[in-house]
Amino acid sequence: MEGYVFDIRHYSVHDGPGIRTAVFMKGCPLHCHWCHNPESQEMMPVEVVKSKSIGEKLIQMPEIIGKKMSPEQVVQEVLKSRVFFEESGGGVTFTGGEPLMQPDFLLDTIKLMKQYNVHVALDTCGYAQPAHYNEVISAVDLVLFDLKHTDSEWHRENTGVALEPVLRNLKSKAQAEKPIVIRVPLIPGFNMFEPVYSEMADILNELPGLQQIDLLPYHHIASHKYTRLGLENKMKGVKEPDKEEVDLAFDFFKAKGLKVTIGG
Amino acid sequence: MPEAAGRLVRPNQENNITMNPRITKLREASLATIPRISGERARLITTFYKLPAIAGLPIPVQRGKALLYLMQNKALHIGENELIVGERGPAPKEVPTYPEVCVHSLQDLEILDSRTKVSYKVDEETRQLYQDEIIPFWSGCSVRDRMFRALHESWKEAYSAGVFTEFMEQRAPGHTVAGEKVFRKGMLDLIQEIDDSISRLDYHHDPEALSKSEELEGMRYACEAMMVYATRHADALEQLLLNESDPQRRDELLDLAAICRKVPAHAPETFHEALQHYWFIHIGVITELNPWDSFNPGRLDQHLLPFYRKEIAEGSLTKERATELLQAFWIKFNNHPAPPKVGVTAQESNTYTDFCLINVGGVKSDGSDAVNELSYLILDVIEEMRLLQPSSMVQLSKKNPDQLIHRAAKIVKTGFGQPSIFNTDAIVQELIRQGKTPEDARRGGASGCVEAGAFGTEAYILTGYFNLPKILELTLNNGVDPLTGKQLGPKTGNLMEFNDFEELMSAYRKMLKHFIDIKIGGSNIIEKIWASRMPAPFLSTIIDDCIANGRDYNAGGARYNTSYIQGVGLGTMTDCLTSLKYNVFDNQRFTMKQMLEMINADFEGFDQELAELIYDTPKYGNDDDFADQHVTEVFEAFFNVVDGRKSPRGATYRVEMLPTTCHVYFGSKIKALPDGRKAGKPVSEGISPVQGADRRGPTAVIKSAAKFDHIKTGGTLLNQKFSPSFFKDEEAIRKIGQLVRAYFRMDGHHIQFNVVSAETLRKAQVHPEKYSNLIVRVAGYSDYFNDLTTELQEEIICRTEQESD
């Protein structure tokens, strides 16, 4: 069993406790307009051309994004950072893309990872078949769960998929037994409204394993990727939220008795 | 010098103590003063050597009496409202010269005065003095002149070609650090020890008895010199009292005069006495000669603790007063720029910094955690003073609390490259491997840039930098130096005829051995000249067991004696070997002939190929075993030809991996290399990856750097450039501490961070006037960005900036 991975990045410090290694898996069922990793959406590897500087000149060099790896290969690469996990209480975070797009490969890799006693986190959009979701969730130590909206229509319009399967997984029995961190991307014009915050807070206050909410304000950092991949950037013209707007969301969730961070 | 008064002063983050007006003023004066050359010492030493009774004396006695003469006659300077007194020159930043070591020509003086970076103003009177008196008397007699007469042609050719540098051509051996003894004994105690040693001399059986008695007599004069110097200060302070009307300052002058009547003759008993006592000794060491790394109080939080605790308990000292005294102490170091360096010595160490490196933390001699309340107080002082001198470091042992590294990381965050962070447990292992007892090893630490030493008991002398990539260039050219076309080294084989990578490595090892032999041969000659012609009797009284052995520091009198050769360009060397193996031998992307063509063309017209060499070839610093196997290979080759060889004074040769600024000089002596580095560009710095080659984040750099065995060195130097986002909050700073702990768990020796963005550095190049207080970490020290040469500025900008997302 092999899977498609597009990057393994060490010293990741925002995707769970301690110093972590993030495994970026390819393929995503969602197509969020604000996606920071558009190159991850397709399961198959993509070739892009990158400019590299040689003194004053720029040289075009092709680069393939995504490669087929076995669970053993992934684990071997992740374990390069083992000493850092041990010193910091860190571990590995599977992210993407959507890791649950490759459930069997993901599960094999997680099980192998656990043989080395490494802390495993899963960063997921929650859109997956319940059987896959439950099985993978039971094998990890922490879930980082994206909640983008509370209205099904808005959700479908901007991410491409329905909200119900996401909420079903969020409220599942398997999930109730795992620590969970909710990550809310703050997207101007999409979900930065008080009624949305209010409905989110209601959902979150029902979650037994909830540790905290990370608010992730939208930024333009990935716009060059859309150009390079020849994709339409639907966020063109959307401004990054300013500090006051972000603070408003922060204060709202805090007032609801939730532990909130900005930036994760 | 672009220093300006009124630099940004940050209130201390931890306890919000801000410096008082006295300290602020002293600090600003120190920053604003321009370094000048003072002719005073040269004049006095020349007058002394012309005295009729001197020529017939044994050399150690001459040297002891020379220090006595200097201390009797040099001008005193007591600054306004100073709390610690004593200057090497007639005033702060007035830098003496040492013509008995190296006699500067009029042209040297002109260069020192007029060069744009690291200049020292030289007035007309000094030039005249040099022309009329100093140059005629010393020419041909200085240590430097004697050295160059004695050294072989092969040494001189290799030296000129930039294969290695020589530390002892303009400055004296030193590189050592005070131990606990300095703070526990006065000059009278030392004189007693000297007299005991003299009375034990056995003229019946010991063939060296006479030379020992001469050395001990020299030491005795040196101790007397220091007592005279202190008494003169006491007299001068009492004179000042006559005209002082401010009652508070009158009390201070009275106290200071009393302190100067007591120390250094007697052992100090209070915190203030201990600092003044050390400072007199410091001035003694750096007036006697111009030893490398000036001198160093070493484990300051350990040495001062008994005085601090006793006085706090008695109520005679407050934390605020102790802080003020330490701040005053810090300013004294900053008043003392390095003695002037010219030629290659200036290129290898192009800075005003004189490398006094104060140690905080670590373990006690019984191996237990040594961190105490003074450790944190000293860290507060370091943060608030924000001075280049003294340099400072934190020793971090697995036994020390995380609070220590967390506090240190918060200071690193402020972006002036201090304190640097060292692995105590690695240092102790390194020293024990070299033969020190566990207790002596634990009393040690690091000095200079990163050099491990047993403080108070070891003479560990750095002999010079060694250009590892230059050896490869010579190997690739069958011994011919492509810069001159001369056959510089042996013919180790035609590259076209090598069948595999191992043949190339074997040729490299042969070339390496050839030039290490030349280097060590030269060092042995130089060492002998220093031992016989230029002993250091005062330094010898301080470092054990010179008194007991009746032998000089420069002649092997210390308990432990080590001579280092410092390897430079490890990252460049590793990437060159990796490139040859990957691109030529394994994958046949290029033939050897094509590779040489590209190198000879400096890659002009080979853009695509160059991009492949730079971006599509494994590189050291990415935790990639293919590349990293060669870091071990290069290190082991270097280690094996150096480690364990003996010098005439009985020292053992060892290796270190550090560059100061020599990676820029060495790069200027090498044409293009197989890793894609262009001709003349700097080679990699310390054990850091080639600038820009590390692309897998800080953990990968740390993993790569830890793959060779640091325990077999006397120090390695790893610098990382981090964007400020790495330190953005408490949690992020905690992770920096964990990153360091992980490196140290893998036996990493030292790590330091530049917390500055490339963008800021670019702006500073364009508008230097707006960035006069921008400080960066260079190698084992920090410097004002404006004081760096353009090449060095570029090199630092090109280092990979690790981003935290």
PDB file of C-alpha atoms in Angstrom, chain B residues 259-382:
ATOM      1  CA  ILE B 259      40.172  48.725  47.937  1.00  0.00           C
ATOM      2  CA  CYS B 260      43.260  49.580  45.857  1.00  0.00           C
ATOM      3  CA  ARG B 261      45.423  49.438  49.000  1.00  0.00           C
ATOM      4  CA  LYS B 262      44.118  45.940  49.646  1.00  0.00           C
ATOM      5  CA  VAL B 263      43.826  44.208  46.257  1.00  0.00           C
ATOM      6  CA  PRO B 264      45.465  42.634  44.372  1.00  0.00           C
ATOM      7  CA  ALA B 265      48.124  42.317  47.083  1.00  0.00           C
ATOM      8  CA  HIS B 266      45.643  40.534  49.339  1.00  0.00           C
ATOM      9  CA  ALA B 267      42.757  38.258  48.433  1.00  0.00           C
ATOM     10  CA  PRO B 268      39.447  40.110  48.000  1.00  0.00           C
ATOM     11  CA  GLU B 269      36.753  39.819  50.663  1.00  0.00           C
ATOM     12  CA  THR B 270      33.841  41.776  49.176  1.00  0.00           C
ATOM     13  CA  PHE B 271      31.980  41.769  45.891  1.00  0.00           C
ATOM     14  CA  HIS B 272      33.457  45.135  44.891  1.00  0.00           C
ATOM     15  CA  GLU B 273      36.970  44.081  45.907  1.00  0.00           C
ATOM     16  CA  ALA B 274      36.628  40.881  43.881  1.00  0.00           C
ATOM     17  CA  LEU B 275      35.722  42.782  40.696  1.00  0.00           C
ATOM     18  CA  GLN B 276      38.505  45.367  41.176  1.00  0.00           C
ATOM     19  CA  HIS B 277      40.974  42.588  42.030  1.00  0.00           C
ATOM     20  CA  TYR B 278      40.166  40.710  38.836  1.00  0.00           C
ATOM     21  CA  TRP B 279      40.306  43.888  36.800  1.00  0.00           C
ATOM     22  CA  PHE B 280      43.865  44.698  37.951  1.00  0.00           C
ATOM     23  CA  ILE B 281      44.909  41.174  37.012  1.00  0.00           C
ATOM     24  CA  HIS B 282      43.184  41.551  33.639  1.00  0.00           C
ATOM     25  CA  ILE B 283      45.122  44.759  32.971  1.00  0.00           C
ATOM     26  CA  GLY B 284      48.344  43.017  34.055  1.00  0.00           C
ATOM     27  CA  VAL B 285      47.875  40.163  31.582  1.00  0.00           C
ATOM     28  CA  ILE B 286      47.038  42.438  28.641  1.00  0.00           C
ATOM     29  CA  THR B 287      49.841  44.907  29.436  1.00  0.00           C
ATOM     30  CA  GLU B 288      52.531  42.271  29.841  1.00  0.00           C
ATOM     31  CA  LEU B 289      51.847  41.076  26.277  1.00  0.00           C
ATOM     32  CA  ASN B 290      49.000  41.152  23.751  1.00  0.00           C
ATOM     33  CA  PRO B 291      47.676  37.618  24.217  1.00  0.00           C
ATOM     34  CA  TRP B 292      44.850  36.364  22.018  1.00  0.00           C
ATOM     35  CA  ASP B 293      41.405  36.606  23.496  1.00  0.00           C
ATOM     36  CA  SER B 294      42.686  39.227  25.973  1.00  0.00           C
ATOM     37  CA  PHE B 295      41.983  37.653  29.373  1.00  0.00           C
ATOM     38  CA  ASN B 296      38.817  36.301  30.879  1.00  0.00           C
ATOM     39  CA  PRO B 297      37.282  35.921  34.356  1.00  0.00           C
ATOM     40  CA  GLY B 298      35.582  32.753  33.136  1.00  0.00           C
ATOM     41  CA  ARG B 299      32.873  31.341  35.390  1.00  0.00           C
ATOM     42  CA  LEU B 300      31.857  34.660  36.858  1.00  0.00           C
ATOM     43  CA  ASP B 301      28.600  33.463  38.474  1.00  0.00           C
ATOM     44  CA  GLN B 302      30.606  30.818  40.337  1.00  0.00           C
ATOM     45  CA  HIS B 303      33.586  32.920  41.365  1.00  0.00           C
ATOM     46  CA  LEU B 304      31.562  35.860  42.669  1.00  0.00           C
ATOM     47  CA  LEU B 305      28.899  33.836  44.478  1.00  0.00           C
ATOM     48  CA  PRO B 306      30.637  33.503  47.875  1.00  0.00           C
ATOM     49  CA  PHE B 307      31.221  37.277  48.024  1.00  0.00           C
ATOM     50  CA  TYR B 308      27.664  38.006  46.906  1.00  0.00           C
ATOM     51  CA  ARG B 309      25.946  35.646  49.350  1.00  0.00           C
ATOM     52  CA  LYS B 310      28.097  36.688  52.292  1.00  0.00           C
ATOM     53  CA  GLU B 311      27.468  40.381  51.748  1.00  0.00           C
ATOM     54  CA  ILE B 312      23.762  40.026  50.979  1.00  0.00           C
ATOM     55  CA  ALA B 313      23.400  38.065  54.232  1.00  0.00           C
ATOM     56  CA  GLU B 314      25.354  40.689  56.175  1.00  0.00           C
ATOM     57  CA  GLY B 315      23.375  43.494  54.583  1.00  0.00           C
ATOM     58  CA  SER B 316      26.473  45.237  53.230  1.00  0.00           C
ATOM     59  CA  LEU B 317      25.422  44.694  49.591  1.00  0.00           C
ATOM     60  CA  THR B 318      22.097  45.039  47.763  1.00  0.00           C
ATOM     61  CA  LYS B 319      21.060  43.429  44.497  1.00  0.00           C
ATOM     62  CA  GLU B 320      20.904  46.904  42.927  1.00  0.00           C
ATOM     63  CA  ARG B 321      24.444  47.760  44.024  1.00  0.00           C
ATOM     64  CA  ALA B 322      25.746  44.408  42.788  1.00  0.00           C
ATOM     65  CA  THR B 323      24.047  45.075  39.443  1.00  0.00           C
ATOM     66  CA  GLU B 324      25.612  48.525  39.210  1.00  0.00           C
ATOM     67  CA  LEU B 325      29.079  47.145  39.963  1.00  0.00           C
ATOM     68  CA  LEU B 326      28.682  44.429  37.340  1.00  0.00           C
ATOM     69  CA  GLN B 327      27.542  47.019  34.810  1.00  0.00           C
ATOM     70  CA  ALA B 328      30.580  49.146  35.601  1.00  0.00           C
ATOM     71  CA  PHE B 329      32.704  46.019  35.163  1.00  0.00           C
ATOM     72  CA  TRP B 330      31.119  45.337  31.750  1.00  0.00           C
ATOM     73  CA  ILE B 331      31.970  48.840  30.565  1.00  0.00           C
ATOM     74  CA  LYS B 332      35.638  48.299  31.440  1.00  0.00           C
ATOM     75  CA  PHE B 333      35.787  45.453  28.922  1.00  0.00           C
ATOM     76  CA  ASN B 334      34.145  47.560  26.258  1.00  0.00           C
ATOM     77  CA  ASN B 335      36.822  50.227  26.807  1.00  0.00           C
ATOM     78  CA  HIS B 336      39.418  47.773  25.522  1.00  0.00           C
ATOM     79  CA  PRO B 337      39.316  47.041  21.794  1.00  0.00           C
ATOM     80  CA  ALA B 338      41.606  44.343  20.439  1.00  0.00           C
ATOM     81  CA  PRO B 339      45.239  45.352  19.921  1.00  0.00           C
ATOM     82  CA  PRO B 340      45.753  46.466  16.313  1.00  0.00           C
ATOM     83  CA  LYS B 341      46.015  43.720  13.723  1.00  0.00           C
ATOM     84  CA  VAL B 342      47.315  44.132  10.184  1.00  0.00           C
ATOM     85  CA  GLY B 343      47.788  41.922   7.111  1.00  0.00           C
ATOM     86  CA  VAL B 344      46.517  38.353   7.210  1.00  0.00           C
ATOM     87  CA  THR B 345      45.918  38.579  10.963  1.00  0.00           C
ATOM     88  CA  ALA B 346      43.491  41.445  10.341  1.00  0.00           C
ATOM     89  CA  GLN B 347      41.757  39.426   7.630  1.00  0.00           C
ATOM     90  CA  GLU B 348      41.306  36.326   9.757  1.00  0.00           C
ATOM     91  CA  SER B 349      40.046  38.302  12.774  1.00  0.00           C
ATOM     92  CA  ASN B 350      38.698  41.567  11.434  1.00  0.00           C
ATOM     93  CA  THR B 351      37.026  43.054  14.502  1.00  0.00           C
ATOM     94  CA  TYR B 352      37.529  45.298  17.516  1.00  0.00           C
ATOM     95  CA  THR B 353      36.184  42.490  19.678  1.00  0.00           C
ATOM     96  CA  ASP B 354      38.902  40.874  21.753  1.00  0.00           C
ATOM     97  CA  PHE B 355      37.001  37.688  22.615  1.00  0.00           C
ATOM     98  CA  CYS B 356      36.746  37.795  26.358  1.00  0.00           C
ATOM     99  CA  LEU B 357      33.846  35.382  26.762  1.00  0.00           C
ATOM    100  CA  ILE B 358      32.142  35.363  30.161  1.00  0.00           C
ATOM    101  CA  ASN B 359      30.603  32.016  31.147  1.00  0.00           C
ATOM    102  CA  VAL B 360      27.325  31.614  33.037  1.00  0.00           C
ATOM    103  CA  GLY B 361      25.758  28.350  34.205  1.00  0.00           C
ATOM    104  CA  GLY B 362      27.136  24.833  33.727  1.00  0.00           C
ATOM    105  CA  VAL B 363      28.162  22.426  36.460  1.00  0.00           C
ATOM    106  CA  LYS B 364      30.235  22.554  39.633  1.00  0.00           C
ATOM    107  CA  SER B 365      33.428  20.547  39.979  1.00  0.00           C
ATOM    108  CA  ASP B 366      31.438  17.713  41.583  1.00  0.00           C
ATOM    109  CA  GLY B 367      29.205  17.608  38.506  1.00  0.00           C
ATOM    110  CA  SER B 368      26.106  19.141  40.108  1.00  0.00           C
ATOM    111  CA  ASP B 369      23.991  22.001  38.725  1.00  0.00           C
ATOM    112  CA  ALA B 370      25.913  25.264  39.127  1.00  0.00           C
ATOM    113  CA  VAL B 371      23.160  27.727  38.222  1.00  0.00           C
ATOM    114  CA  ASN B 372      22.528  30.247  40.994  1.00  0.00           C
ATOM    115  CA  GLU B 373      20.939  33.652  41.583  1.00  0.00           C
ATOM    116  CA  LEU B 374      24.019  35.402  40.197  1.00  0.00           C
ATOM    117  CA  SER B 375      23.659  33.516  36.900  1.00  0.00           C
ATOM    118  CA  TYR B 376      20.355  35.281  36.324  1.00  0.00           C
ATOM    119  CA  LEU B 377      21.630  38.606  37.631  1.00  0.00           C
ATOM    120  CA  ILE B 378      24.515  38.455  35.138  1.00  0.00           C
ATOM    121  CA  LEU B 379      22.080  37.620  32.325  1.00  0.00           C
ATOM    122  CA  ASP B 380      20.106  40.736  33.274  1.00  0.00           C
ATOM    123  CA  VAL B 381      23.319  42.750  33.011  1.00  0.00           C
ATOM    124  CA  ILE B 382      24.142  41.240  29.605  1.00  0.00           C
TER     125      ILE B 382
END
